[in-house]
Coordinates of C-alpha atoms in Angstrom, one line a residue:
Chain G
X1033 CA 108.2 91.6 92.7
X1034 CA 107.9 95.3 93.7
X1035 CA 109.0 96.9 96.9
X1036 CA 107.0 99.3 99.1
X1037 CA 108.2 101.3 102.1
X1038 CA 105.8 102.6 104.7
X1039 CA 107.2 105.2 107.1
X1040 CA 104.8 106.2 109.8
X1041 CA 106.3 109.2 111.6
X1042 CA 104.9 111.1 114.5
X1043 CA 103.5 113.8 112.2
X1044 CA 103.4 112.5 108.6
X1045 CA 103.0 109.0 107.1
X1046 CA 104.9 108.4 103.9
X1047 CA 104.7 105.5 101.4
X1048 CA 106.6 104.8 98.3
X1049 CA 106.4 102.0 95.7
X1050 CA 109.7 101.2 94.0
X1051 CA 110.3 99.3 90.8
X1052 CA 111.5 95.7 90.6
X1053 CA 115.1 96.8 90.0
X1054 CA 114.8 99.3 92.9
X1055 CA 116.1 102.1 90.7
X1056 CA 113.0 104.3 90.5
X1057 CA 110.1 105.5 92.5
X1058 CA 106.9 104.3 90.9
X1059 CA 104.5 106.1 93.2
X1060 CA 104.6 108.1 96.4
X1061 CA 102.0 109.2 99.0
X1062 CA 102.0 111.5 102.0
X1063 CA 99.3 111.9 104.6
X1064 CA 99.1 113.1 108.2
X1065 CA 99.8 110.3 110.7
X1066 CA 96.6 111.3 112.5
X1067 CA 95.8 110.0 115.9
X1068 CA 95.5 106.3 114.9
X1069 CA 98.6 104.8 113.3
X1070 CA 96.8 101.6 112.5
X1071 CA 94.1 103.4 110.6
X1072 CA 96.7 105.5 108.7
X1073 CA 98.5 102.3 107.8
X1074 CA 95.3 100.8 106.5
X1075 CA 94.7 103.8 104.3
X1076 CA 98.2 103.5 102.9
X1077 CA 97.6 99.9 102.1
X1078 CA 94.3 100.8 100.3
X1079 CA 96.3 103.4 98.3
X1080 CA 98.9 100.8 97.4
X1081 CA 96.3 98.3 96.2
X1082 CA 94.5 101.1 94.2
X1083 CA 97.7 101.3 92.0
X1084 CA 96.6 98.0 90.4
X1085 CA 98.9 95.4 91.9
X1086 CA 97.9 92.5 94.1
X1087 CA 99.3 92.2 97.6
X1088 CA 101.4 89.2 96.6
X1089 CA 103.2 91.4 94.0
X1090 CA 104.6 93.7 96.6
X1091 CA 107.1 93.3 99.5
X1092 CA 106.2 95.8 102.2
X1093 CA 108.6 97.1 104.8
X1094 CA 107.5 99.3 107.6
X1095 CA 109.6 101.9 109.5
X1096 CA 109.1 105.0 111.6
X1097 CA 107.9 105.1 115.2
X1098 CA 104.5 103.7 114.0
X1099 CA 106.1 100.7 112.3
X1100 CA 104.6 98.4 114.9
X1101 CA 101.1 99.5 113.7
X1102 CA 101.5 98.1 110.2
X1103 CA 100.3 94.6 110.7
X1104 CA 100.5 93.7 107.0
X1105 CA 104.2 94.6 106.7
X1106 CA 106.5 91.7 105.7
X1107 CA 109.2 93.1 108.0
X1108 CA 110.1 96.2 109.9
X1109 CA 113.3 98.2 110.3
X1110 CA 114.2 101.2 112.4
X1111 CA 113.9 104.7 110.8
X1112 CA 117.7 105.2 111.3
X1113 CA 118.7 102.4 109.0
X1114 CA 116.0 103.3 106.5
X1115 CA 116.7 107.1 106.5
X1116 CA 120.4 106.3 105.9
X1117 CA 119.7 104.0 103.0
X1118 CA 117.1 106.3 101.5
X1119 CA 119.3 109.4 101.8
X1120 CA 122.2 107.5 100.1
X1121 CA 119.8 106.6 97.2
X1122 CA 118.9 110.3 96.8
X1123 CA 122.2 112.0 97.7
X1124 CA 125.2 109.7 97.3
X1125 CA 127.2 107.1 99.1
X1126 CA 129.0 109.3 101.6
X1127 CA 126.7 111.7 103.5
X1128 CA 126.0 113.3 106.8
X1129 CA 122.3 113.0 106.9
X1130 CA 120.3 115.4 109.0
X1131 CA 116.8 114.3 109.5
X1132 CA 114.5 116.8 111.2
X1133 CA 111.5 114.8 112.2
X1134 CA 108.2 115.7 113.9
X1135 CA 109.4 114.6 117.3
X1136 CA 113.0 113.7 116.9
X1137 CA 116.0 114.8 115.0
X1138 CA 118.8 112.5 114.0
X1139 CA 122.2 112.8 112.4
X1140 CA 123.2 109.7 110.5
X1141 CA 126.7 109.2 109.2
X1142 CA 126.8 107.3 105.9
X1143 CA 130.0 105.8 104.4
X1144 CA 129.8 103.6 101.3
X1145 CA 126.0 103.8 101.6
X1146 CA 126.1 102.2 105.0
X1147 CA 125.1 103.6 108.4
X1148 CA 128.3 103.7 110.5
X1149 CA 127.2 106.0 113.3
X1150 CA 124.2 108.1 114.4
X1151 CA 123.0 110.4 117.1
X1152 CA 119.5 111.4 118.1
X1153 CA 118.3 114.3 120.1
X1154 CA 117.5 113.6 123.7
X1155 CA 113.9 113.2 124.9
X1156 CA 113.0 116.9 124.6
X1157 CA 111.5 118.4 121.4
X1158 CA 113.9 121.3 121.0
X1159 CA 115.4 121.2 117.5
X1160 CA 112.5 119.2 116.0
X1161 CA 109.6 119.9 113.8
X1162 CA 107.4 119.9 116.9
X1163 CA 109.1 123.0 118.1
X1164 CA 108.2 125.0 115.0
X1165 CA 104.7 123.5 114.9
X1166 CA 104.0 124.7 118.5
X1167 CA 105.4 128.2 117.7
X1168 CA 103.3 128.5 114.6
X1169 CA 100.2 127.4 116.5
X1170 CA 100.9 129.9 119.2
X1171 CA 101.0 132.6 116.5
X1172 CA 97.8 131.3 114.8
X1173 CA 99.6 130.3 111.7
X1174 CA 99.9 127.1 109.6
X1175 CA 103.5 126.0 109.1
X1176 CA 103.6 127.2 105.4
X1177 CA 102.3 130.6 106.5
X1178 CA 104.9 130.6 109.3
X1179 CA 107.8 130.0 107.0
X1180 CA 106.5 132.5 104.5
X1181 CA 106.5 135.1 107.3
X1182 CA 109.8 134.1 108.6
X1183 CA 111.4 134.7 105.2
X1184 CA 110.9 138.5 105.8
X1185 CA 111.9 138.5 109.4
X1186 CA 115.1 139.7 111.2
X1187 CA 117.0 137.1 113.2
X1188 CA 116.1 137.6 116.8
X1189 CA 117.3 135.3 119.5
X1190 CA 114.9 132.9 121.2
X1191 CA 116.9 131.9 124.2
X1192 CA 114.8 129.1 125.6
X1193 CA 115.7 125.7 124.2
X1194 CA 112.7 124.1 125.9
X1195 CA 109.6 124.2 123.7
X1196 CA 107.3 125.0 126.6
X1197 CA 109.5 127.8 127.9
X1198 CA 110.1 129.1 124.3
X1199 CA 106.3 129.3 123.9
X1200 CA 106.1 131.6 126.9
X1201 CA 109.0 133.6 125.6
X1202 CA 107.2 134.1 122.3
X1203 CA 104.1 135.2 124.2
X1204 CA 106.2 137.9 126.0
X1205 CA 107.8 138.9 122.7
X1206 CA 104.3 139.3 121.1
X1207 CA 103.3 141.3 124.2
X1208 CA 106.3 143.6 123.6
X1209 CA 105.1 144.2 120.0
X1210 CA 108.0 142.3 118.4
X1211 CA 107.1 141.8 114.7
X1212 CA 105.7 138.3 114.1
X1213 CA 108.1 137.8 111.2
X1214 CA 111.0 138.4 113.5
X1215 CA 109.7 135.9 116.0
X1216 CA 109.2 133.3 113.3
X1217 CA 112.6 133.9 111.9
X1218 CA 114.1 133.6 115.4
X1219 CA 112.3 130.3 116.0
X1220 CA 113.7 128.8 112.8
X1221 CA 117.1 130.0 114.0
X1222 CA 116.6 128.2 117.3
X1223 CA 115.9 124.9 115.6
X1224 CA 118.9 125.4 113.3
X1225 CA 121.3 126.1 116.2
X1226 CA 120.1 123.0 118.2
X1227 CA 120.4 120.8 115.1
X1228 CA 123.9 122.2 114.4
X1229 CA 125.0 121.2 118.0
X1230 CA 123.8 117.7 117.3
X1231 CA 125.7 117.6 114.0
X1232 CA 128.9 118.7 115.8
X1233 CA 128.8 115.6 118.0
X1234 CA 129.8 113.4 115.2
X1235 CA 132.7 113.4 112.7
X1236 CA 130.9 114.3 109.4
X1237 CA 131.1 112.3 106.2
X1238 CA 130.8 113.7 102.7
X1239 CA 128.2 116.5 102.2
X1240 CA 125.3 117.5 104.5
X1241 CA 122.0 116.1 103.3
X1242 CA 118.7 117.1 104.8
X1243 CA 115.7 114.7 105.0
X1244 CA 112.3 115.0 106.5
X1245 CA 109.5 117.5 106.2
X1246 CA 111.6 120.6 105.9
X1247 CA 113.3 119.6 102.6
X1248 CA 111.2 122.3 100.9
X1249 CA 111.9 125.1 103.4
X1250 CA 114.5 127.3 101.7
X1251 CA 114.9 129.5 104.9
X1252 CA 115.7 126.6 107.1
X1253 CA 118.1 125.1 104.5
X1254 CA 119.8 128.4 104.0
X1255 CA 120.2 129.1 107.8
X1256 CA 121.4 125.5 108.4
X1257 CA 124.0 125.9 105.6
X1258 CA 125.2 129.2 107.1
X1259 CA 125.5 127.8 110.6
X1260 CA 127.3 124.6 109.5
X1261 CA 129.6 126.6 107.1
X1262 CA 128.9 124.2 104.3
X1263 CA 126.0 123.8 101.8
X1264 CA 123.2 121.5 102.9
X1265 CA 121.8 119.5 100.0
X1266 CA 118.2 118.1 99.7
X1267 CA 115.5 117.4 97.3
X1268 CA 111.6 117.4 97.6
X1269 CA 111.7 113.6 97.7
X1270 CA 113.9 113.7 100.8
X1271 CA 110.8 113.7 103.0
X1272 CA 110.3 110.2 101.6
X1273 CA 113.8 109.1 102.5
X1274 CA 112.7 106.7 105.3
X1275 CA 110.1 105.0 103.0
X1276 CA 112.5 104.8 100.1
X1277 CA 115.1 103.2 102.4
X1278 CA 112.6 100.7 103.7
X1279 CA 111.6 99.7 100.1
X1280 CA 115.3 99.4 99.1
X1281 CA 116.0 97.2 102.1
X1282 CA 113.2 94.8 101.2
X1283 CA 114.3 91.3 100.2
Chain P
X484 CA 116.7 95.7 169.5
X485 CA 115.8 94.0 166.2
X486 CA 112.6 95.4 164.7
X487 CA 110.8 95.8 161.4
X488 CA 110.3 99.2 159.7
X489 CA 107.2 101.2 160.7
X490 CA 105.9 101.0 157.1
X491 CA 106.5 97.2 156.8
X492 CA 102.7 96.5 156.4
X493 CA 102.6 98.7 153.3
X494 CA 105.3 96.6 151.5
X495 CA 104.4 94.1 148.8
X496 CA 104.9 90.4 149.5
X497 CA 108.3 90.1 147.9
X498 CA 109.7 93.0 149.9
X499 CA 108.1 91.7 153.1
X500 CA 109.7 88.3 152.4
X501 CA 113.2 89.7 152.0
X502 CA 112.8 91.8 155.1
X503 CA 111.8 88.6 157.0
X504 CA 114.7 86.6 155.6
X505 CA 117.1 89.3 156.8
X506 CA 115.3 89.6 160.1
X507 CA 115.9 85.9 160.7
X508 CA 119.5 86.0 159.5
X509 CA 120.1 88.8 162.0
X510 CA 118.4 86.9 164.7
X511 CA 120.8 84.0 164.1
X512 CA 123.6 86.6 164.8
X513 CA 124.6 87.6 161.3
X514 CA 126.2 91.0 160.9
X515 CA 125.7 93.0 157.7
X516 CA 127.9 95.7 156.3
X517 CA 126.6 97.8 153.4
X518 CA 128.9 98.8 150.6
X519 CA 128.5 101.0 147.5
X520 CA 131.5 100.4 145.4
X521 CA 133.8 97.8 143.9
X522 CA 136.8 99.6 145.5
X523 CA 135.5 98.5 149.0
X524 CA 137.7 95.8 150.3
X525 CA 135.2 93.1 151.3
X526 CA 137.9 90.9 152.7
X527 CA 138.1 93.0 155.9
X528 CA 134.3 92.7 156.3
X529 CA 134.5 88.9 156.0
X530 CA 137.4 88.8 158.4
X531 CA 135.3 90.8 160.9
X532 CA 132.7 88.0 160.6
X533 CA 130.1 90.1 158.7
X534 CA 128.5 89.8 155.4
X535 CA 129.2 92.5 152.8
X536 CA 126.1 93.6 150.8
X537 CA 126.0 96.0 147.8
X538 CA 123.5 98.7 148.5
X539 CA 123.5 100.6 145.2
X540 CA 120.0 101.6 144.2
X541 CA 118.8 99.8 141.1
X542 CA 115.4 101.3 140.3
X543 CA 113.4 104.5 140.4
X544 CA 112.2 103.7 143.9
X545 CA 113.2 106.2 146.4
X546 CA 114.4 108.8 143.9
X547 CA 111.4 111.2 144.4
X548 CA 112.0 111.1 148.2
X549 CA 115.8 111.6 147.7
X550 CA 115.2 114.6 145.5
X551 CA 113.6 116.4 148.4
X552 CA 117.1 116.5 149.9
X553 CA 119.7 115.8 147.2
X554 CA 119.9 117.9 144.0
X555 CA 117.9 116.5 141.0
X556 CA 121.0 116.6 138.8
X557 CA 123.0 114.1 140.8
X558 CA 123.3 110.6 139.3
X559 CA 120.2 108.3 139.7
X560 CA 122.3 105.6 141.4
X561 CA 123.1 108.0 144.3
X562 CA 119.6 109.3 144.5
X563 CA 118.1 105.8 144.5
X564 CA 120.6 104.5 147.1
X565 CA 119.9 107.4 149.4
X566 CA 116.2 107.3 148.8
X567 CA 115.9 103.6 149.6
X568 CA 117.9 104.3 152.8
X569 CA 115.7 107.1 154.1
X570 CA 112.4 105.5 153.3
X571 CA 113.3 102.2 155.0
X572 CA 112.4 100.3 151.9
X573 CA 115.6 98.4 151.5
X574 CA 116.0 95.5 153.8
X575 CA 119.7 95.3 153.3
X576 CA 120.3 98.9 154.3
X577 CA 117.7 98.7 157.1
X578 CA 119.4 95.7 158.7
X579 CA 123.0 96.6 158.0
X580 CA 125.1 97.3 161.1
X581 CA 127.1 99.9 159.3
X582 CA 128.3 101.2 156.0
X583 CA 131.8 101.0 154.6
X584 CA 131.9 103.8 152.1
X585 CA 134.6 105.5 149.9
X586 CA 135.4 108.8 148.3
X587 CA 135.0 107.6 144.7
X588 CA 132.9 110.4 143.1
X589 CA 131.9 113.7 144.5
X590 CA 128.2 112.9 144.6
X591 CA 128.6 109.8 146.6
X592 CA 131.1 111.2 149.1
X593 CA 128.8 114.1 150.0
X594 CA 125.8 111.9 150.1
X595 CA 127.6 109.7 152.7
X596 CA 127.7 112.7 155.0
X597 CA 123.9 112.7 155.1
X598 CA 123.7 108.9 155.2
X599 CA 125.9 109.1 158.3
X600 CA 123.1 110.7 160.2
X601 CA 121.1 107.4 159.8
X602 CA 123.7 104.7 160.2
X603 CA 127.3 104.4 161.3
X604 CA 129.2 105.3 158.1
X605 CA 132.9 105.0 157.6
X606 CA 134.3 106.7 154.5
X607 CA 137.6 105.4 153.1
X608 CA 139.8 108.0 151.3
X609 CA 140.4 106.5 147.9
X610 CA 143.4 108.0 146.0
X611 CA 142.4 109.8 142.8
X612 CA 145.3 108.3 140.8
X613 CA 147.1 105.0 141.0
X614 CA 150.3 106.8 140.1
X615 CA 150.2 109.6 142.6
X616 CA 153.0 109.7 145.2
X617 CA 152.3 107.3 148.1
X618 CA 149.0 106.2 146.6
X619 CA 149.5 102.6 147.6
X620 CA 150.9 103.5 151.0
X621 CA 148.0 105.8 151.7
X622 CA 145.4 103.3 150.5
X623 CA 147.0 100.5 152.6
X624 CA 146.6 102.7 155.7
X625 CA 143.0 103.4 154.7
X626 CA 142.3 99.7 154.6
X627 CA 143.8 99.3 158.1
X628 CA 141.7 102.3 159.3
X629 CA 138.5 100.7 157.9
X630 CA 139.4 97.4 159.6
X631 CA 139.7 99.3 162.9
X632 CA 136.3 100.9 162.3
X633 CA 134.8 97.4 161.8
X634 CA 136.5 96.0 164.9
X635 CA 135.1 98.8 167.0
X636 CA 131.6 98.7 165.4
X637 CA 131.2 94.9 165.7
X638 CA 133.3 94.3 168.8
X639 CA 135.5 91.8 167.1
X640 CA 139.2 91.4 166.4
X641 CA 140.4 91.0 162.8
X642 CA 143.3 88.6 163.3
X643 CA 145.9 87.9 160.6
X644 CA 144.5 84.3 160.3
X645 CA 141.0 85.6 159.7
X646 CA 142.2 88.0 157.2
X647 CA 144.2 85.4 155.3
X648 CA 141.1 83.1 155.3
X649 CA 139.0 85.9 153.9
X650 CA 141.5 86.6 151.2
X651 CA 141.6 83.0 150.1
X652 CA 137.8 82.7 150.2
X653 CA 137.2 85.9 148.2
X654 CA 139.8 84.9 145.6
X655 CA 138.0 81.6 145.1
X656 CA 134.7 83.3 144.9
X657 CA 136.0 85.8 142.4
X658 CA 137.5 83.0 140.3
X659 CA 134.1 81.3 140.3
X660 CA 132.4 84.5 139.2
X661 CA 134.9 85.1 136.4
X662 CA 134.4 81.5 135.2
X663 CA 130.7 82.1 135.2
X664 CA 131.1 85.3 133.1
X665 CA 133.4 83.5 130.7
X666 CA 130.5 81.1 129.7
X667 CA 129.6 84.0 127.4
X668 CA 132.9 83.6 125.6
X669 CA 131.4 80.6 123.9
X670 CA 130.0 81.6 120.5
X671 CA 127.1 81.7 120.3
X672 CA 126.7 82.1 124.0
X673 CA 124.5 79.3 125.5
X674 CA 122.9 81.7 128.0
X675 CA 121.4 85.2 127.8
X676 CA 123.6 87.9 129.3
X677 CA 120.6 89.2 131.2
X678 CA 120.2 85.9 133.0
X679 CA 124.0 85.5 133.5
X680 CA 124.5 88.9 135.0
X681 CA 121.5 88.6 137.2
X682 CA 122.8 85.3 138.6
X683 CA 126.4 86.6 139.0
X684 CA 125.2 89.7 140.9
X685 CA 123.0 87.6 143.2
X686 CA 126.2 86.4 144.8
X687 CA 126.2 89.8 146.5
X688 CA 123.1 88.8 148.4
X689 CA 124.0 85.5 150.1
X690 CA 122.8 85.1 153.7
X691 CA 122.3 81.4 154.0
X692 CA 124.9 78.9 155.2
X693 CA 125.1 76.8 152.0
X694 CA 128.3 76.9 149.9
X695 CA 128.0 79.9 147.6
X696 CA 131.1 79.0 145.5
X697 CA 129.8 75.5 144.9
X698 CA 126.5 76.9 143.9
X699 CA 128.1 79.3 141.4
X700 CA 130.3 76.5 140.0
X701 CA 127.3 74.3 139.4
X702 CA 125.5 77.2 137.6
X703 CA 128.5 77.6 135.4
X704 CA 128.5 73.9 134.5
X705 CA 124.7 74.0 133.9
X706 CA 125.0 77.1 131.7
X707 CA 127.8 75.5 129.6
X708 CA 125.7 72.4 129.1
X709 CA 122.9 74.4 127.5
X710 CA 122.5 74.7 123.8
X711 CA 120.8 77.4 121.8
X712 CA 119.7 77.2 118.2
X713 CA 118.9 80.9 117.6
X714 CA 122.3 82.4 118.5
X715 CA 124.3 82.1 115.3
X716 CA 123.4 85.4 113.7
X717 CA 123.0 87.5 116.8
X718 CA 125.5 90.3 117.1
X719 CA 127.5 90.2 120.3
X720 CA 127.6 93.3 122.4
X721 CA 130.0 94.6 125.1
X722 CA 128.4 97.1 127.5
X723 CA 130.7 99.6 129.2
X724 CA 130.3 102.7 131.3
X725 CA 128.3 103.3 134.4
X726 CA 126.9 100.6 136.6
X727 CA 124.0 99.2 134.7
X728 CA 121.9 97.2 137.1
X729 CA 119.4 100.1 137.3
X730 CA 118.7 100.0 133.6
X731 CA 119.0 96.3 133.1
X732 CA 115.4 95.8 132.1
X733 CA 115.2 99.0 130.0
X734 CA 118.4 98.4 128.1
X735 CA 119.9 94.9 128.5
X736 CA 116.7 92.9 128.4
X737 CA 115.4 95.0 125.5
X738 CA 118.7 94.6 123.6
X739 CA 118.4 90.8 123.8
X740 CA 114.7 90.8 122.9
X741 CA 115.5 92.8 119.8
X742 CA 118.1 90.3 118.6
X743 CA 121.6 90.9 120.1
X744 CA 123.5 89.0 122.8
X745 CA 124.9 90.9 125.8
X746 CA 128.1 88.9 126.2
X747 CA 130.4 91.1 128.3
X748 CA 130.4 94.0 130.7
X749 CA 133.2 96.4 131.2
X750 CA 131.6 97.7 134.3
X751 CA 132.3 97.5 138.0
X752 CA 130.4 94.2 138.4
X753 CA 131.9 92.5 135.3
X754 CA 135.0 90.4 134.6
X755 CA 137.3 93.5 134.3
X756 CA 137.0 94.0 138.0
X757 CA 136.5 90.4 139.2
X758 CA 139.7 89.2 137.4
X759 CA 142.1 90.9 139.8
X760 CA 143.2 88.5 142.6
X761 CA 144.9 89.2 145.9
X762 CA 148.4 87.9 146.6
X763 CA 147.8 85.3 149.3
X764 CA 151.4 85.2 150.4
X765 CA 152.1 88.9 150.9
X766 CA 151.4 91.2 153.7
X767 CA 147.6 91.0 153.8
X768 CA 146.7 94.7 154.2
X769 CA 149.2 95.8 151.5
X770 CA 148.1 92.9 149.2
X771 CA 144.4 93.9 149.6
X772 CA 145.3 97.6 148.9
X773 CA 147.2 96.6 145.8
X774 CA 144.4 94.5 144.4
X775 CA 141.8 97.2 144.8
X776 CA 143.9 99.9 143.4
X777 CA 144.2 98.0 140.1
X778 CA 140.5 98.6 139.4
X779 CA 140.0 100.9 136.4
X780 CA 137.1 103.3 137.1
X781 CA 136.6 106.7 135.6
X782 CA 137.0 108.3 139.0
X783 CA 140.8 107.7 138.6
X784 CA 142.9 110.0 136.6
X785 CA 144.5 109.1 134.3
X786 CA 142.5 105.9 133.6
X787 CA 144.3 104.6 130.5
X788 CA 144.2 100.9 131.6
X789 CA 140.4 100.9 131.3
X790 CA 140.8 101.2 127.5
X791 CA 143.4 98.4 127.3
X792 CA 140.9 96.3 129.2
X793 CA 138.1 97.1 126.8
X794 CA 140.3 96.3 123.8
X795 CA 141.2 92.9 125.4
X796 CA 137.6 92.1 126.3
X797 CA 136.4 93.0 122.8
X798 CA 138.8 90.3 121.4
X799 CA 138.3 87.7 124.1
X800 CA 134.5 87.8 123.9
X801 CA 134.5 88.2 120.1
X802 CA 132.4 91.4 120.3
X803 CA 130.6 93.0 117.3
X804 CA 129.7 96.3 118.9
X805 CA 130.1 98.4 122.1
X806 CA 127.3 100.2 123.9
X807 CA 128.3 102.8 126.5
X808 CA 125.8 103.6 129.2
X809 CA 126.2 107.0 130.8
X810 CA 123.9 107.8 133.7
X811 CA 122.8 111.4 133.9
X812 CA 125.0 113.3 136.3
X813 CA 128.0 110.9 136.1
X814 CA 130.7 113.4 134.9
X815 CA 133.6 111.0 134.9
X816 CA 132.1 108.4 132.6
X817 CA 130.5 111.1 130.5
X818 CA 133.9 112.7 129.8
X819 CA 135.7 109.4 129.2
X820 CA 133.0 108.3 126.8
X821 CA 134.6 110.5 124.2
X822 CA 137.8 108.5 124.4
X823 CA 135.9 105.2 124.4
X824 CA 134.1 106.3 121.2
X825 CA 137.4 107.2 119.4
X826 CA 139.0 103.9 120.4
X827 CA 136.1 101.7 119.4
X828 CA 135.2 103.6 116.2
X829 CA 138.7 104.6 114.9
X830 CA 141.1 102.0 116.4
X831 CA 138.9 99.0 116.3
X832 CA 136.6 100.2 113.4
X833 CA 133.6 98.8 115.3
X834 CA 130.1 100.1 115.9
X835 CA 129.8 102.2 119.1
X836 CA 126.8 103.8 120.6
X837 CA 126.4 105.9 123.7
X838 CA 123.2 105.9 125.7
X839 CA 122.6 108.7 128.2
X840 CA 119.8 107.7 130.5
X841 CA 118.6 107.4 134.1
X842 CA 116.4 104.9 136.0
X843 CA 113.1 106.3 134.7
X844 CA 111.0 104.5 132.1
X845 CA 110.2 107.7 130.2
X846 CA 112.8 107.3 127.5
X847 CA 112.0 103.6 126.9
X848 CA 110.8 104.3 123.4
X849 CA 113.8 106.4 122.3
X850 CA 116.1 103.8 123.7
X851 CA 114.4 101.0 121.9
X852 CA 114.8 102.8 118.5
X853 CA 118.5 103.4 119.2
X854 CA 119.0 99.7 120.2
X855 CA 117.2 98.5 117.1
X856 CA 119.2 100.8 114.8
X857 CA 122.4 99.7 116.5
X858 CA 121.6 96.1 116.0
X859 CA 120.9 96.8 112.3
X860 CA 124.2 98.6 112.1
X861 CA 126.1 95.7 113.6
X862 CA 124.4 93.2 111.3
X863 CA 125.3 95.4 108.2
X864 CA 128.9 96.0 109.3

């Protein structure tokens, strides 16, 4: 029996297939969640089946906000439990997991590879991936272009926490002729400071560990480490943490 | 003269029905006094021959209208209560003869000043600390002053005999309600906490002449006789913090649907407040004052006894995790939540989660994820 985890987030859908002993990742897949979670879930199932196994060989556990749209899942779990488990698999048994998602950000405290506490951002999108996506869009850039630009920027202060207000603030800054790289750098700084506030709400455990789509954004990782005063660890597989955790929790 | 609100025709059937029921009760000569807090000594209302009714807003209704007058940032309970009052949508407020209010939190006491323009409102000055000099003396005098307000308003005399009878009756009623809550001490609980708390709180809305205490006692027996097959592995949750009736569907119902049991409330309607009885053999005003001053609400400073209560309840009800509900704008519970968190997580080594919310449905999805994750955490613990 193999174990698959499907994590349908607000922006990206992730799937991993894990070996029978749950020690290694056999295959992984990432695609945009799109506008129809159910369709995305079906595409991930086709992918799983294309790997050469039969449906009966695999236990499938769904997570993420779209988990209810995975009709073929054997069970579902919340993304908090799964991210915690997946991060512990990647980063160690005691961690303060920082997951910056497409529409929410969470801090999960892991002790002995178990979730003992967590906190999520409130209903607004400040401090989430959505914030940077909106800013990049406003500047006519893709997220990779936005980050590449931000690397060369000076840290300016974006004072609005609210995504909608920050967008207007950026429009004014562009109007004033502020260099785009500085604006991009400032926007990353805004997310980092909001995330750091969320982290400070909980007593940390072990090292900081970043999961989610920004695990390959050196600028964000560097700024987050500076603000928290301690190195933030991650790995390219950390964007699959939720899916990995789901697979690990399959029975 | 008794009349129905101008907008009566626009109400749905259920609301029209409750307006009509109250209309008829008033026609039969019943007097109604509205209250907004568990510190309000209902015994004097009884002794004045009136029925006390809790008027706290429990839904989004009226909030938009209230926000035209009150600040948006004030707690949803105050906005909903005031909004229901000014829009004539609440039959209990509409038909109440007067309001017995208290200076519990800042938002409420200032709201009462505005409410006083619609109804006769008497505001009792609640001490801010049980330990302050003369707290009990001052509060005893406040109970007497409130009794005088009721006597004048309703043209009645509150005799020592009537007061004694009211004390005896309310003690019996409280005992019955505590017994009802304690059904959930059975593990697994034979009844859902959602159903149990709904029944317990309906005791606040009793306008018929049948025996309320006998009715509650029968419900307790019926609940105890029930059996449930699915309860064995469901984690047991204590809910603390702000009054939760306004988020009962969004949080409590959902919590139970997702697989946990709500077994105990450390809130103003739960057993922590109901358990205090009044000494039936002491001076009645003083005895009433003493009883109400025992209540542990975050409006008091210090409020250490609340945490002793939580620790006791956690043991008595064999709780697996604690959820604290903080309504937006409630500063006192929001600040105390830090202490609750430390006690539950560090002293009791138990899962704790704080939910900041209001009466809107907009955060239903986020709350559901948090509740689900919390249940998974309790099961793994």
